[in-house]
Amino acid sequence: MGGDESRESLLSEARDHSHLNEISDLQRRRPRRGKSSDKENNLKEKNVVQNPLHSQYIDPKQEAEFHFKTVLLWLAAYLGGGTLCFLLTSHQIKGIKTNGFLDAIYFCVVTMTTVGYGDLVPDSQLAKLLACIYVFTGMALVGLILSKAADYIVEKQEIFLVRTLFKGENFGPEELSKEVETNKAKYKFILAASVFLVLMISGTIFLHYIENLDFVDALYCVCSTVTTLGYGDKSFSTTIGRAFAVFWILSSTICLAQSFAYLAEFYTEERQKAMAKIVLTRKLSLLDLEAADLDGDHVVSATEFVLYKLKEMGKINQEDILVVMDIFRKLDVDKSGTLTEADLKYSESSKP
Amino acid sequence: MGGDESRESLLSEARDHSHLNEISDLQRRRPRRGKSSDKENNLKEKNVVQNPLHSQYIDPKQEAEFHFKTVLLWLAAYLGGGTLCFLLTSHQIKGIKTNGFLDAIYFCVVTMTTVGYGDLVPDSQLAKLLACIYVFTGMALVGLILSKAADYIVEKQEIFLVRTLFKGENFGPEELSKEVETNKAKYKFILAASVFLVLMISGTIFLHYIENLDFVDALYCVCSTVTTLGYGDKSFSTTIGRAFAVFWILSSTICLAQSFAYLAEFYTEERQKAMAKIVLTRKLSLLDLEAADLDGDHVVSATEFVLYKLKEMGKINQEDILVVMDIFRKLDVDKSGTLTEADLKYSESSKP
């Protein structure tokens, strides 16, 4: 168990360094003690053992990678299909036109992101209905699928951001990943907001120099675009402008939406931490002991205490516990109140 | 404990009726047994005991009610302030004009929801910058605050929907609230989507009869509005039309966004149920027993099993358990491995 021991010591070191995390603060206040009973040591060791079976059927990382590729394919198919549709009906679309193919893909992006400048609008019943279908499916694609792909990219880049932020402070990789884990939404927000700022600035500069708008108009057009407002009095009207717009509109609108989503997540994260702090620091009463004592033996074991507190924090609910308890009773064939090897063997022999 | 007993029997009745819930299905498969050991009865009873201290500092319902009123005040202040601003700068806004006050509030709603038809656009640097600020704050208001208010309304109405859906089937109130609890996102989606459909139809009829658009154009304008696309070639241009639009645009855009959010939530809910099913039905191995045995006594207690399975389902993680375990060790003054009255008394006398 040498590996586990060194890991445990790394973990406790990480705890001492992570001054940004309130929960870790709570842990630090725990008085340092020498090793006590065997039972307690065993508890500590078991805590860091990872479940080897877990990875067999749940691998979120691999799943996310798979999802990401699927999303890119969907996006390509959706944009390709849309471009073809509006290229075929291009004579039924009125407005400021440049290159036929470019206009079609620009119209697709402006529609699917719901920017809707109105510099190109459908001018026949067919084109109008096509646009209606396209915006609904586009909304679903952006809202349900592309946001997940963006989340995947941000999550992948998060650790690099944290590494850069804490460059001078000599943190180990374990400590950094712990820092990321406990402040996930915060760093995701910082990352998304920074990229968004870069996109805002580059968009403003582009509109000023290429589309010849003055700076206020350029900023106004940028704001009107990234928020998907799209009044349409200022938009991309040159060939090179529309080519830039296709990529810039797609990334900046998603980036702003993700920033807002991470801000909300960050708020929730902070609330959960505050809640955990209240639950973990408040004084325990006799009523608590009674409520936490699930098996009615008049003492509260460590696991009973953990379940009680997690329930209080709102991480799990009574229903979750009831459902698993039911399975436990079914598995506990000899009704001893505990699961042992004997229970497993018995259930195996009874069900051939 | 008469009250708890009758409640428990109601719960098990509910389990037999709720054919829509996979987890309940699992529970039903448990063979019926007579009452067995005292310990097990005690476990069952304790499961339905609610924590009396819980409500002292966490009351989500009351909090939601408070939030809802705050949100309405914010919305009123935001719309009022915006209307005043754009009323004062009304000569700097160009486009199709009707009544001055109505145009200002209509412009506010069209901007904050990011519909942005472009039938009214700012025409000075001041008005443009005001519009930029207004759309960003409006996005935050709609995305972060109004969506929560909408969620509050939907959650309140959910039980009525379920009551209507299961009218013929003679369900008790306990069974209905259990059905709502286990399929929350599903019914929220059905409710939001139904209201959305009504708003779509009423908007189309209104635009056809009051704004004199033909049916395809009316539907096209509705789709362009609810998705916040807002090309602007068709919009509300009459006084009565804009008065209707103020309420209709606000409710229909939020309603569609919420429908998409609930659809995503529903998908997650179904995935979690499927995951719970896999975790709870898969065969237990000796390795599982070893990993679940947190205190190293070579048997797995009911609470150890619950913690192990909840971790496997992804409801809690190792960090959650570690943090609470730490608190437990601090509270367990006599190092017995359990919390008793004596531990509480000791900690009270040591900290004056």
XYZ file of C-alpha atoms in Angstrom:
704
model
C 0.000 0.000 0.000
C 3.034 2.267 -0.446
C 1.443 4.025 -3.399
C -1.647 4.883 -1.439
C 0.344 6.227 1.464
C 2.369 8.630 -0.663
C -0.836 9.695 -2.346
C -2.469 10.392 1.002
C 0.466 12.524 2.075
C 0.282 14.458 -1.203
C -3.410 15.034 -0.570
C -2.831 16.417 2.900
C -0.084 18.657 1.556
C -2.486 19.928 -1.069
C -4.958 20.730 1.684
C -2.443 22.954 3.441
C -1.718 24.933 0.289
C -5.146 25.475 -1.201
C -5.990 28.715 0.556
C -8.744 29.506 -1.913
C -10.988 26.686 -0.842
C -13.304 27.098 2.122
C -13.871 23.397 2.658
C -10.157 22.805 2.801
C -10.001 25.575 5.364
C -12.325 23.553 7.521
C -10.090 20.550 7.160
C -7.007 22.491 8.117
C -8.531 23.539 11.405
C -8.571 19.870 12.412
C -5.906 19.450 15.082
C -2.886 17.377 14.036
C -2.731 14.086 15.849
C -0.412 11.125 15.863
C -1.675 7.841 14.432
C -4.353 6.418 16.733
C -6.323 3.170 16.580
C -5.924 0.593 13.824
C -9.555 1.023 12.856
C -9.096 4.677 12.124
C -6.010 4.115 9.995
C -7.920 1.578 8.023
C -10.702 4.103 7.471
C -8.215 6.614 6.143
C -6.564 4.180 3.773
C -9.797 2.876 2.368
C -10.850 6.428 1.605
C -8.284 6.869 -1.119
C -8.766 3.447 -2.722
C -10.333 3.948 -6.130
C -12.982 1.554 -7.282
C -11.277 -0.591 -9.943
C -14.574 -1.684 -11.463
C -15.818 1.839 -11.895
C -13.960 2.427 -15.141
C -15.323 -0.704 -16.754
C -18.661 0.792 -17.739
C -18.365 4.510 -16.897
C -15.682 6.544 -18.581
C -16.875 10.141 -18.827
C -13.692 11.326 -20.542
C -13.856 8.833 -23.365
C -17.568 9.478 -23.703
C -16.964 13.241 -23.934
C -14.335 12.721 -26.642
C -16.756 10.603 -28.605
C -19.481 13.198 -28.131
C -17.188 15.960 -29.312
C -16.468 14.259 -32.621
C -20.163 13.495 -33.114
C -20.980 17.144 -32.454
C -18.490 18.347 -35.064
C -19.987 15.948 -37.606
C -23.496 17.164 -36.791
C -22.432 20.777 -37.096
C -20.774 20.130 -40.455
C -23.832 18.252 -41.729
C -26.182 20.938 -40.450
C -24.212 23.821 -41.948
C -23.610 21.902 -45.178
C -27.272 20.989 -45.564
C -28.373 24.527 -44.755
C -25.915 26.081 -47.164
C -27.116 23.791 -49.951
C -30.777 24.624 -49.223
C -30.260 28.374 -49.234
C -27.909 28.185 -52.225
C -30.690 26.486 -54.203
C -33.248 29.075 -53.047
C -30.818 32.019 -53.295
C -33.053 33.834 -55.795
C -35.778 33.777 -53.083
C -33.575 35.625 -50.602
C -33.379 39.400 -50.823
C -30.893 41.842 -49.341
C -27.227 42.815 -49.587
C -25.521 40.092 -51.639
C -21.853 39.225 -52.177
C -20.689 35.729 -53.192
C -23.515 33.161 -53.623
C -21.938 30.353 -51.582
C -20.615 32.702 -48.899
C -23.998 34.421 -48.552
C -25.704 31.050 -48.073
C -23.375 29.917 -45.282
C -23.402 33.414 -43.718
C -27.212 33.345 -43.769
C -27.122 29.899 -42.109
C -24.846 31.078 -39.293
C -26.762 34.340 -38.746
C -29.970 32.287 -38.559
C -28.833 29.337 -36.420
C -27.247 31.599 -33.790
C -30.499 33.669 -33.815
C -28.530 36.860 -34.546
C -30.860 37.556 -37.490
C -29.527 40.872 -38.767
C -32.106 41.048 -41.503
C -29.510 42.099 -44.111
C -30.523 38.922 -45.922
C -34.153 37.834 -45.526
C -36.218 35.079 -47.128
C -38.587 36.474 -49.743
C -40.835 33.516 -50.621
C -43.127 31.255 -48.617
C -40.773 28.315 -49.161
C -37.690 30.236 -48.036
C -39.556 31.593 -45.007
C -40.658 28.136 -43.896
C -37.136 26.802 -44.484
C -35.753 29.591 -42.309
C -38.290 28.777 -39.563
C -37.266 25.125 -39.542
C -33.602 26.079 -39.697
C -33.730 28.440 -36.722
C -35.578 25.954 -34.496
C -33.207 23.093 -35.238
C -30.276 25.515 -35.004
C -31.379 26.654 -31.570
C -31.540 23.050 -30.408
C -28.133 22.356 -31.946
C -26.500 25.397 -30.334
C -28.302 25.077 -27.000
C -28.194 21.347 -26.439
C -25.201 20.097 -28.410
C -22.685 22.847 -29.239
C -22.704 24.123 -25.658
C -21.598 20.661 -24.546
C -18.786 20.664 -27.084
C -17.705 24.104 -25.846
C -17.814 22.802 -22.289
C -15.557 19.935 -23.328
C -12.964 22.300 -24.813
C -13.079 24.641 -21.808
C -12.705 21.747 -19.379
C -9.679 20.521 -21.309
C -8.024 23.963 -21.250
C -8.930 24.735 -17.639
C -5.875 23.043 -16.143
C -3.566 25.096 -18.415
C -5.180 28.303 -17.221
C -4.768 27.341 -13.562
C -1.168 26.292 -14.238
C -0.490 29.755 -15.712
C -2.278 31.563 -12.890
C -0.296 29.759 -10.180
C 3.007 29.688 -12.054
C 5.069 31.475 -9.407
C 3.699 29.534 -6.461
C 5.365 26.174 -7.071
C 2.298 23.944 -6.882
C 2.488 20.241 -7.745
C 0.206 18.663 -10.358
C -1.912 17.008 -7.627
C -2.501 20.318 -5.913
C -3.371 22.031 -9.187
C -5.908 19.400 -10.160
C -7.415 19.640 -6.679
C -7.634 23.412 -7.044
C -9.381 22.934 -10.409
C -11.704 20.304 -8.981
C -12.939 22.449 -6.091
C -13.277 25.669 -8.139
C -14.325 24.193 -11.470
C -16.962 26.775 -12.404
C -14.808 29.712 -11.320
C -11.933 28.856 -13.674
C -14.286 27.872 -16.466
C -15.887 31.303 -16.153
C -12.522 33.096 -16.132
C -11.433 31.149 -19.215
C -14.643 31.677 -21.194
C -14.823 35.362 -20.244
C -11.196 35.929 -21.304
C -11.717 34.268 -24.686
C -14.909 36.285 -25.068
C -13.033 39.522 -24.405
C -10.468 38.623 -27.070
C -13.285 37.890 -29.533
C -14.984 41.218 -28.688
C -11.799 43.175 -29.324
C -10.886 41.326 -32.519
C -14.441 41.788 -33.828
C -14.399 45.527 -33.113
C -11.009 45.984 -34.797
C -12.118 43.946 -37.799
C -15.348 45.921 -38.260
C -13.488 49.177 -37.940
C -10.727 48.413 -40.446
C -12.407 46.035 -42.902
C -16.056 47.101 -42.807
C -15.115 50.774 -42.323
C -17.354 51.448 -39.329
C -16.303 54.091 -36.789
C -15.326 52.688 -33.365
C -18.676 53.261 -31.644
C -20.547 51.685 -34.555
C -18.108 48.777 -34.622
C -18.557 48.175 -30.874
C -22.322 48.589 -31.290
C -22.362 45.992 -34.073
C -20.213 43.636 -31.967
C -22.513 43.957 -28.944
C -25.567 43.586 -31.140
C -24.060 40.399 -32.607
C -22.592 38.562 -29.612
C -25.822 38.970 -27.652
C -27.700 37.687 -30.771
C -29.688 40.926 -30.760
C -28.877 41.689 -34.428
C -30.814 44.885 -35.137
C -29.252 44.708 -38.592
C -28.566 48.403 -39.230
C -24.879 47.505 -39.025
C -23.714 44.119 -40.280
C -21.112 42.373 -42.411
C -21.578 43.472 -46.018
C -18.249 42.664 -47.745
C -17.041 39.297 -49.018
C -14.113 39.146 -46.608
C -16.341 40.448 -43.798
C -18.841 37.635 -44.265
C -16.107 34.998 -44.424
C -14.796 36.291 -41.088
C -18.345 36.560 -39.717
C -19.090 32.869 -40.282
C -16.426 31.836 -37.760
C -16.559 34.888 -35.526
C -20.358 34.923 -34.986
C -20.469 31.221 -34.218
C -17.639 31.353 -31.677
C -18.489 34.677 -30.012
C -22.195 33.972 -29.454
C -21.470 30.527 -28.010
C -18.638 31.976 -25.921
C -20.861 34.642 -24.345
C -23.652 32.155 -23.679
C -21.154 29.792 -22.039
C -19.746 32.633 -19.926
C -23.224 33.329 -18.571
C -23.778 29.625 -17.963
C -20.488 29.353 -16.037
C -21.345 32.460 -14.037
C -24.571 30.776 -12.940
C -22.634 27.572 -12.199
C -20.084 29.554 -10.198
C -22.872 31.110 -8.144
C -24.332 27.660 -7.448
C -20.884 26.306 -6.558
C -20.336 29.106 -4.040
C -23.769 28.552 -2.522
C -23.117 24.835 -2.197
C -19.818 25.538 -0.479
C -21.484 27.972 1.908
C -24.190 25.392 2.581
C -21.594 22.677 3.213
C -19.795 25.011 5.599
C -22.979 25.685 7.580
C -23.882 22.007 7.714
C -20.389 20.917 8.737
C -19.669 23.583 11.343
C -23.005 23.766 13.128
C -23.248 22.219 16.577
C -24.548 18.643 16.747
C -27.518 18.051 19.070
C -28.993 14.888 20.566
C -31.832 15.159 18.038
C -29.240 15.022 15.261
C -27.697 11.904 16.736
C -31.107 10.268 16.891
C -31.972 11.252 13.304
C -28.585 10.119 11.996
C -28.801 6.722 13.717
C -30.249 4.778 10.778
C -29.943 1.266 12.208
C -31.257 2.211 15.662
C -28.285 0.916 17.680
C -28.111 4.233 19.644
C -24.664 5.105 18.317
C -23.824 6.925 15.088
C -21.197 5.214 12.958
C -18.929 7.132 10.586
C -20.924 6.082 7.528
C -24.248 6.958 9.176
C -22.815 10.381 9.961
C -21.633 10.841 6.368
C -25.066 9.929 4.969
C -26.802 12.245 7.431
C -24.595 15.216 6.597
C -24.695 14.647 2.830
C -28.474 14.566 3.043
C -28.441 17.809 5.019
C -26.218 19.413 2.375
C -28.788 18.457 -0.245
C -26.373 16.229 -2.195
C -28.552 13.173 -1.779
C -32.131 12.693 -0.689
C -34.152 10.199 1.290
C -35.366 8.526 -1.906
C -31.789 7.775 -3.044
C -31.037 6.102 0.282
C -34.321 4.153 0.329
C -33.726 2.705 -3.118
C -30.239 1.416 -2.296
C -31.385 0.165 1.115
C -33.964 -1.956 -0.690
C -31.277 -3.554 -2.839
C -29.181 -4.139 0.262
C -32.009 -6.031 1.987
C -32.425 -8.201 -1.084
C -28.700 -9.004 -1.173
C -28.462 -9.636 2.572
C -29.701 -13.200 2.201
C -28.894 -14.371 5.739
C -30.519 -11.232 7.242
C -27.454 -10.488 9.347
C -27.665 -6.737 8.658
C -24.312 -6.902 6.864
C -23.147 -8.147 3.472
C -20.454 -10.822 3.557
C -18.902 -13.326 1.192
C -21.489 -15.811 2.409
C -24.349 -13.617 1.161
C -22.778 -13.446 -2.298
C -22.235 -17.208 -2.459
C -25.753 -17.915 -1.280
C -27.327 -15.639 -3.887
C -25.145 -17.236 -6.573
C -26.206 -20.758 -5.688
C -29.901 -19.876 -5.465
C -29.919 -18.150 -8.890
C -28.271 -20.552 -11.372
C -45.074 6.299 15.444
C -48.580 5.680 14.032
C -48.196 8.558 11.586
C -44.963 7.206 10.204
C -46.424 3.742 9.784
C -49.391 4.935 7.755
C -47.039 7.069 5.695
C -44.806 4.083 5.029
C -47.774 2.032 3.825
C -48.827 4.905 1.564
C -45.329 4.997 0.149
C -45.291 1.298 -0.653
C -48.713 1.638 -2.260
C -47.350 4.450 -4.375
C -44.521 2.196 -5.439
C -46.940 -0.394 -6.778
C -48.818 2.178 -8.845
C -46.041 4.228 -10.344
C -45.526 2.209 -13.493
C -43.702 5.058 -15.189
C -40.679 4.953 -12.949
C -37.862 2.541 -13.616
C -36.385 2.781 -10.131
C -39.746 1.986 -8.605
C -39.872 -0.980 -10.947
C -36.718 -2.239 -9.328
C -38.274 -1.870 -5.927
C -41.369 -3.767 -6.929
C -39.351 -6.795 -7.932
C -38.302 -7.194 -4.274
C -40.151 -10.220 -2.914
C -42.740 -9.433 -0.241
C -41.722 -10.719 3.157
C -43.197 -10.735 6.597
C -41.591 -8.511 9.232
C -38.223 -9.957 10.160
C -35.667 -8.843 12.742
C -36.125 -5.860 15.058
C -33.079 -4.224 13.584
C -34.546 -4.208 10.121
C -37.842 -2.722 11.277
C -35.929 -0.011 12.989
C -34.041 0.702 9.761
C -37.293 1.029 7.858
C -38.877 3.355 10.378
C -35.862 5.603 10.648
C -35.864 5.984 6.886
C -39.043 8.031 6.832
C -38.196 10.195 9.843
C -37.646 13.732 8.626
C -34.909 15.847 10.135
C -36.708 18.390 12.329
C -33.741 20.739 12.403
C -33.488 20.857 8.645
C -36.166 23.509 8.234
C -34.515 25.886 10.682
C -32.028 27.271 8.213
C -32.942 25.748 4.853
C -36.403 26.320 3.457
C -36.177 26.190 -0.342
C -39.889 26.960 -0.836
C -39.889 30.113 1.223
C -36.628 31.143 -0.375
C -38.094 30.617 -3.870
C -41.143 32.720 -2.989
C -38.893 35.495 -1.758
C -36.762 35.226 -4.900
C -39.837 35.398 -7.102
C -40.970 38.704 -5.614
C -37.461 40.119 -5.875
C -37.315 39.089 -9.522
C -40.601 40.848 -10.301
C -39.320 44.017 -8.631
C -36.066 43.820 -10.601
C -37.944 43.286 -13.849
C -40.220 46.266 -13.130
C -37.255 48.473 -12.227
C -35.308 47.328 -15.279
C -38.185 47.874 -17.711
C -39.150 51.156 -16.031
C -35.604 52.507 -16.112
C -35.128 51.396 -19.718
C -38.407 52.917 -20.837
C -37.495 56.221 -19.202
C -34.034 56.214 -20.852
C -35.355 55.513 -24.336
C -38.288 57.902 -23.850
C -35.798 60.692 -23.120
C -33.678 59.721 -26.149
C -36.690 58.949 -28.382
C -35.618 61.553 -30.953
C -32.351 59.592 -31.304
C -34.210 56.409 -32.294
C -35.301 55.980 -35.882
C -37.797 53.622 -37.461
C -41.536 52.894 -37.499
C -43.044 54.919 -34.634
C -46.432 54.758 -32.930
C -47.022 56.020 -29.376
C -43.888 57.464 -27.655
C -44.226 55.600 -24.357
C -45.321 52.356 -26.003
C -42.442 52.516 -28.493
C -39.945 52.948 -25.650
C -41.180 49.929 -23.667
C -41.531 47.883 -26.882
C -37.950 48.785 -27.800
C -36.837 47.710 -24.295
C -38.540 44.309 -24.568
C -37.319 43.692 -28.128
C -33.789 44.547 -26.955
C -33.658 42.697 -23.616
C -35.008 39.475 -25.127
C -32.399 39.878 -27.951
C -35.144 39.641 -30.590
C -33.847 42.890 -32.145
C -36.166 43.294 -35.119
C -34.482 46.486 -36.211
C -37.825 48.245 -36.830
C -36.631 50.712 -34.210
C -32.853 51.298 -34.061
C -30.717 53.748 -32.084
C -29.461 56.576 -34.294
C -26.923 58.403 -32.108
C -23.755 57.330 -30.301
C -25.451 57.790 -26.925
C -28.502 55.715 -27.884
C -26.246 53.010 -29.371
C -24.165 52.723 -26.198
C -27.338 52.703 -24.085
C -28.706 49.875 -26.226
C -25.425 47.929 -25.802
C -25.584 48.239 -22.005
C -29.276 47.431 -22.010
C -28.936 44.234 -24.033
C -26.069 42.892 -21.869
C -27.854 43.533 -18.600
C -31.094 42.282 -20.166
C -29.413 39.039 -21.196
C -28.179 38.540 -17.648
C -31.626 39.353 -16.272
C -33.423 36.989 -18.637
C -30.804 34.235 -18.449
C -29.948 34.241 -14.788
C -32.976 35.668 -13.016
C -36.157 35.474 -15.102
C -35.524 31.844 -15.975
C -35.526 31.061 -12.250
C -38.815 32.890 -11.803
C -40.270 30.919 -14.706
C -38.981 27.727 -13.132
C -40.728 28.674 -9.892
C -44.074 29.141 -11.675
C -43.709 25.908 -13.649
C -42.808 23.933 -10.525
C -45.881 25.315 -8.755
C -48.182 24.355 -11.645
C -46.582 20.961 -12.271
C -48.682 19.096 -9.717
C -51.899 20.428 -11.325
C -50.794 19.135 -14.706
C -50.034 15.682 -13.300
C -53.356 15.700 -11.444
C -55.141 16.409 -14.745
C -53.149 13.797 -16.663
C -53.917 11.043 -14.128
C -57.499 12.126 -13.421
C -59.171 8.845 -14.329
C -56.686 6.617 -12.522
C -57.658 7.332 -8.914
C -54.233 8.236 -7.543
C -53.796 9.590 -4.030
C -51.990 12.879 -3.366
C -48.927 10.996 -2.024
C -48.686 8.942 -5.199
C -49.073 12.014 -7.391
C -46.338 13.949 -5.616
C -44.108 10.878 -5.856
C -44.799 10.681 -9.578
C -43.923 14.378 -9.904
C -40.771 13.935 -7.815
C -39.364 11.088 -9.918
C -40.279 12.621 -13.298
C -39.823 16.307 -12.486
C -38.154 17.390 -15.725
C -40.552 15.396 -17.897
C -43.656 17.144 -16.590
C -41.932 20.519 -16.522
C -41.124 20.034 -20.202
C -44.681 18.978 -21.069
C -46.061 22.009 -19.217
C -43.650 24.545 -20.748
C -44.071 23.080 -24.247
C -47.875 23.207 -23.962
C -47.868 26.842 -22.830
C -45.425 27.589 -25.638
C -47.742 26.022 -28.214
C -50.643 28.166 -26.950
C -48.439 31.286 -27.206
C -47.357 30.315 -30.752
C -50.961 29.908 -31.889
C -52.219 33.083 -30.190
C -49.309 35.055 -31.664
C -50.003 33.759 -35.186
C -53.731 34.556 -34.943
C -52.990 38.023 -33.550
C -50.511 38.874 -36.301
C -52.928 37.622 -38.961
C -55.980 39.551 -37.771
C -54.495 42.665 -36.146
C -51.260 43.210 -38.089
C -52.868 41.945 -41.332
C -50.124 39.449 -42.252
C -51.070 36.350 -44.264
C -50.796 33.070 -42.343
C -47.342 32.072 -43.572
C -45.972 35.540 -42.836
C -47.632 35.521 -39.403
C -46.127 32.121 -38.582
C -42.773 33.276 -39.978
C -42.852 36.377 -37.758
C -43.828 34.243 -34.733
C -40.962 31.797 -35.332
C -38.567 34.655 -35.964
C -39.637 36.237 -32.655
C -39.851 33.317 -30.213
C -36.419 32.070 -31.243
C -35.155 35.693 -30.797
C -34.001 35.599 -34.428
C -35.874 38.835 -35.311
C -34.921 39.446 -38.956
C -37.232 42.440 -38.721
C -38.859 42.326 -42.170
C -42.091 41.467 -40.363
C -42.746 42.933 -36.926
C -45.353 44.691 -34.804
C -46.079 48.085 -36.336
C -49.476 49.139 -34.907
C -50.156 50.636 -31.472
C -52.283 47.704 -30.341
C -49.768 45.293 -31.877
C -46.902 46.742 -29.844
C -48.934 46.698 -26.628
C -49.613 42.992 -27.221
C -45.980 42.417 -28.229
C -44.597 43.703 -24.912
C -46.228 40.833 -22.995
C -46.220 38.259 -25.742
C -42.521 38.569 -26.694
C -41.383 38.433 -23.074
C -43.439 35.346 -22.236
C -42.968 33.409 -25.480
C -39.163 33.816 -25.683
C -38.708 32.786 -22.048
C -41.162 29.929 -22.511
C -39.273 28.493 -25.491
C -35.918 28.850 -23.731
C -37.315 27.093 -20.653
C -38.748 24.302 -22.822
C -35.286 23.659 -24.244
C -33.780 23.774 -20.746
C -36.319 21.244 -19.460
C -35.708 19.019 -22.462
C -32.013 18.940 -21.549
C -32.930 18.317 -17.901
C -35.270 15.493 -18.947
C -32.462 13.883 -20.941
C -30.143 14.097 -17.914
C -32.870 12.695 -15.648
C -33.360 9.698 -17.927
C -29.618 9.088 -18.113
C -29.319 9.213 -14.341
C -32.154 6.730 -14.007
C -30.521 4.412 -16.528
C -27.211 4.753 -14.664
C -28.898 4.020 -11.321
C -30.504 0.954 -12.870
C -27.167 -0.361 -14.119
C -25.445 0.292 -10.788
C -28.231 -1.260 -8.743
C -28.867 -4.348 -10.857
C -25.323 -5.358 -11.695
C -23.878 -8.392 -9.918
C -21.825 -7.694 -6.805
C -18.322 -9.188 -6.718
C -15.860 -9.802 -3.886
C -13.876 -6.789 -5.125
C -16.982 -4.649 -4.642
C -17.393 -5.895 -1.093
C -13.780 -5.037 -0.352
C -14.067 -1.552 -1.859
C -17.356 -0.843 -0.073
C -15.967 -1.910 3.329
C -14.909 1.547 4.521
C -14.066 0.689 8.131
C -12.200 -2.501 7.286
C -14.211 -4.884 9.486
C -14.580 -7.344 6.555
C -18.368 -6.968 6.410
C -20.352 -4.329 4.507
C -22.988 -2.588 6.606
C -26.150 -1.120 5.075
C -24.793 2.439 5.249
C -21.435 1.432 3.744
C -23.328 -0.194 0.898
C -25.458 2.930 0.376
C -22.365 5.170 0.240
C -20.624 2.811 -2.179
C -23.564 2.640 -4.553
C -24.305 6.393 -4.437
C -20.658 7.027 -5.307
C -20.913 4.578 -8.178
C -24.038 6.376 -9.455
C -22.079 9.619 -9.454
C -24.358 11.325 -6.913
C -21.520 11.902 -4.486
C -17.760 11.721 -4.811
C -14.805 10.681 -2.716
C -14.094 14.305 -1.742
C -17.592 14.722 -0.244
C -17.085 11.637 1.901
C -13.557 12.649 2.961
C -14.666 16.076 4.171
C -17.468 14.713 6.347
C -15.241 11.889 7.632
C -12.814 14.545 8.838
C -15.541 16.283 10.833
C -16.607 12.941 12.230
C -13.115 12.197 13.527
C -13.018 15.593 15.193
C -16.364 14.988 16.893
C -15.525 11.431 17.956
C -13.677 12.635 21.055
C -13.302 9.248 22.746
C -12.073 7.646 19.479
C -14.607 4.814 19.749
C -15.383 4.920 16.012
C -18.952 5.958 16.811
C -20.632 9.164 17.945
C -22.560 8.941 21.204
C -24.095 11.283 23.751
C -20.809 11.100 25.654
C -18.893 12.570 22.668
C -21.292 15.517 22.509
C -21.025 16.178 26.251
C -17.260 15.943 26.192
C -16.918 18.415 23.298
C -19.319 20.777 25.078
C -17.313 20.768 28.315
C -13.963 21.195 26.542
C -15.186 24.228 24.530
C -16.776 26.708 26.977
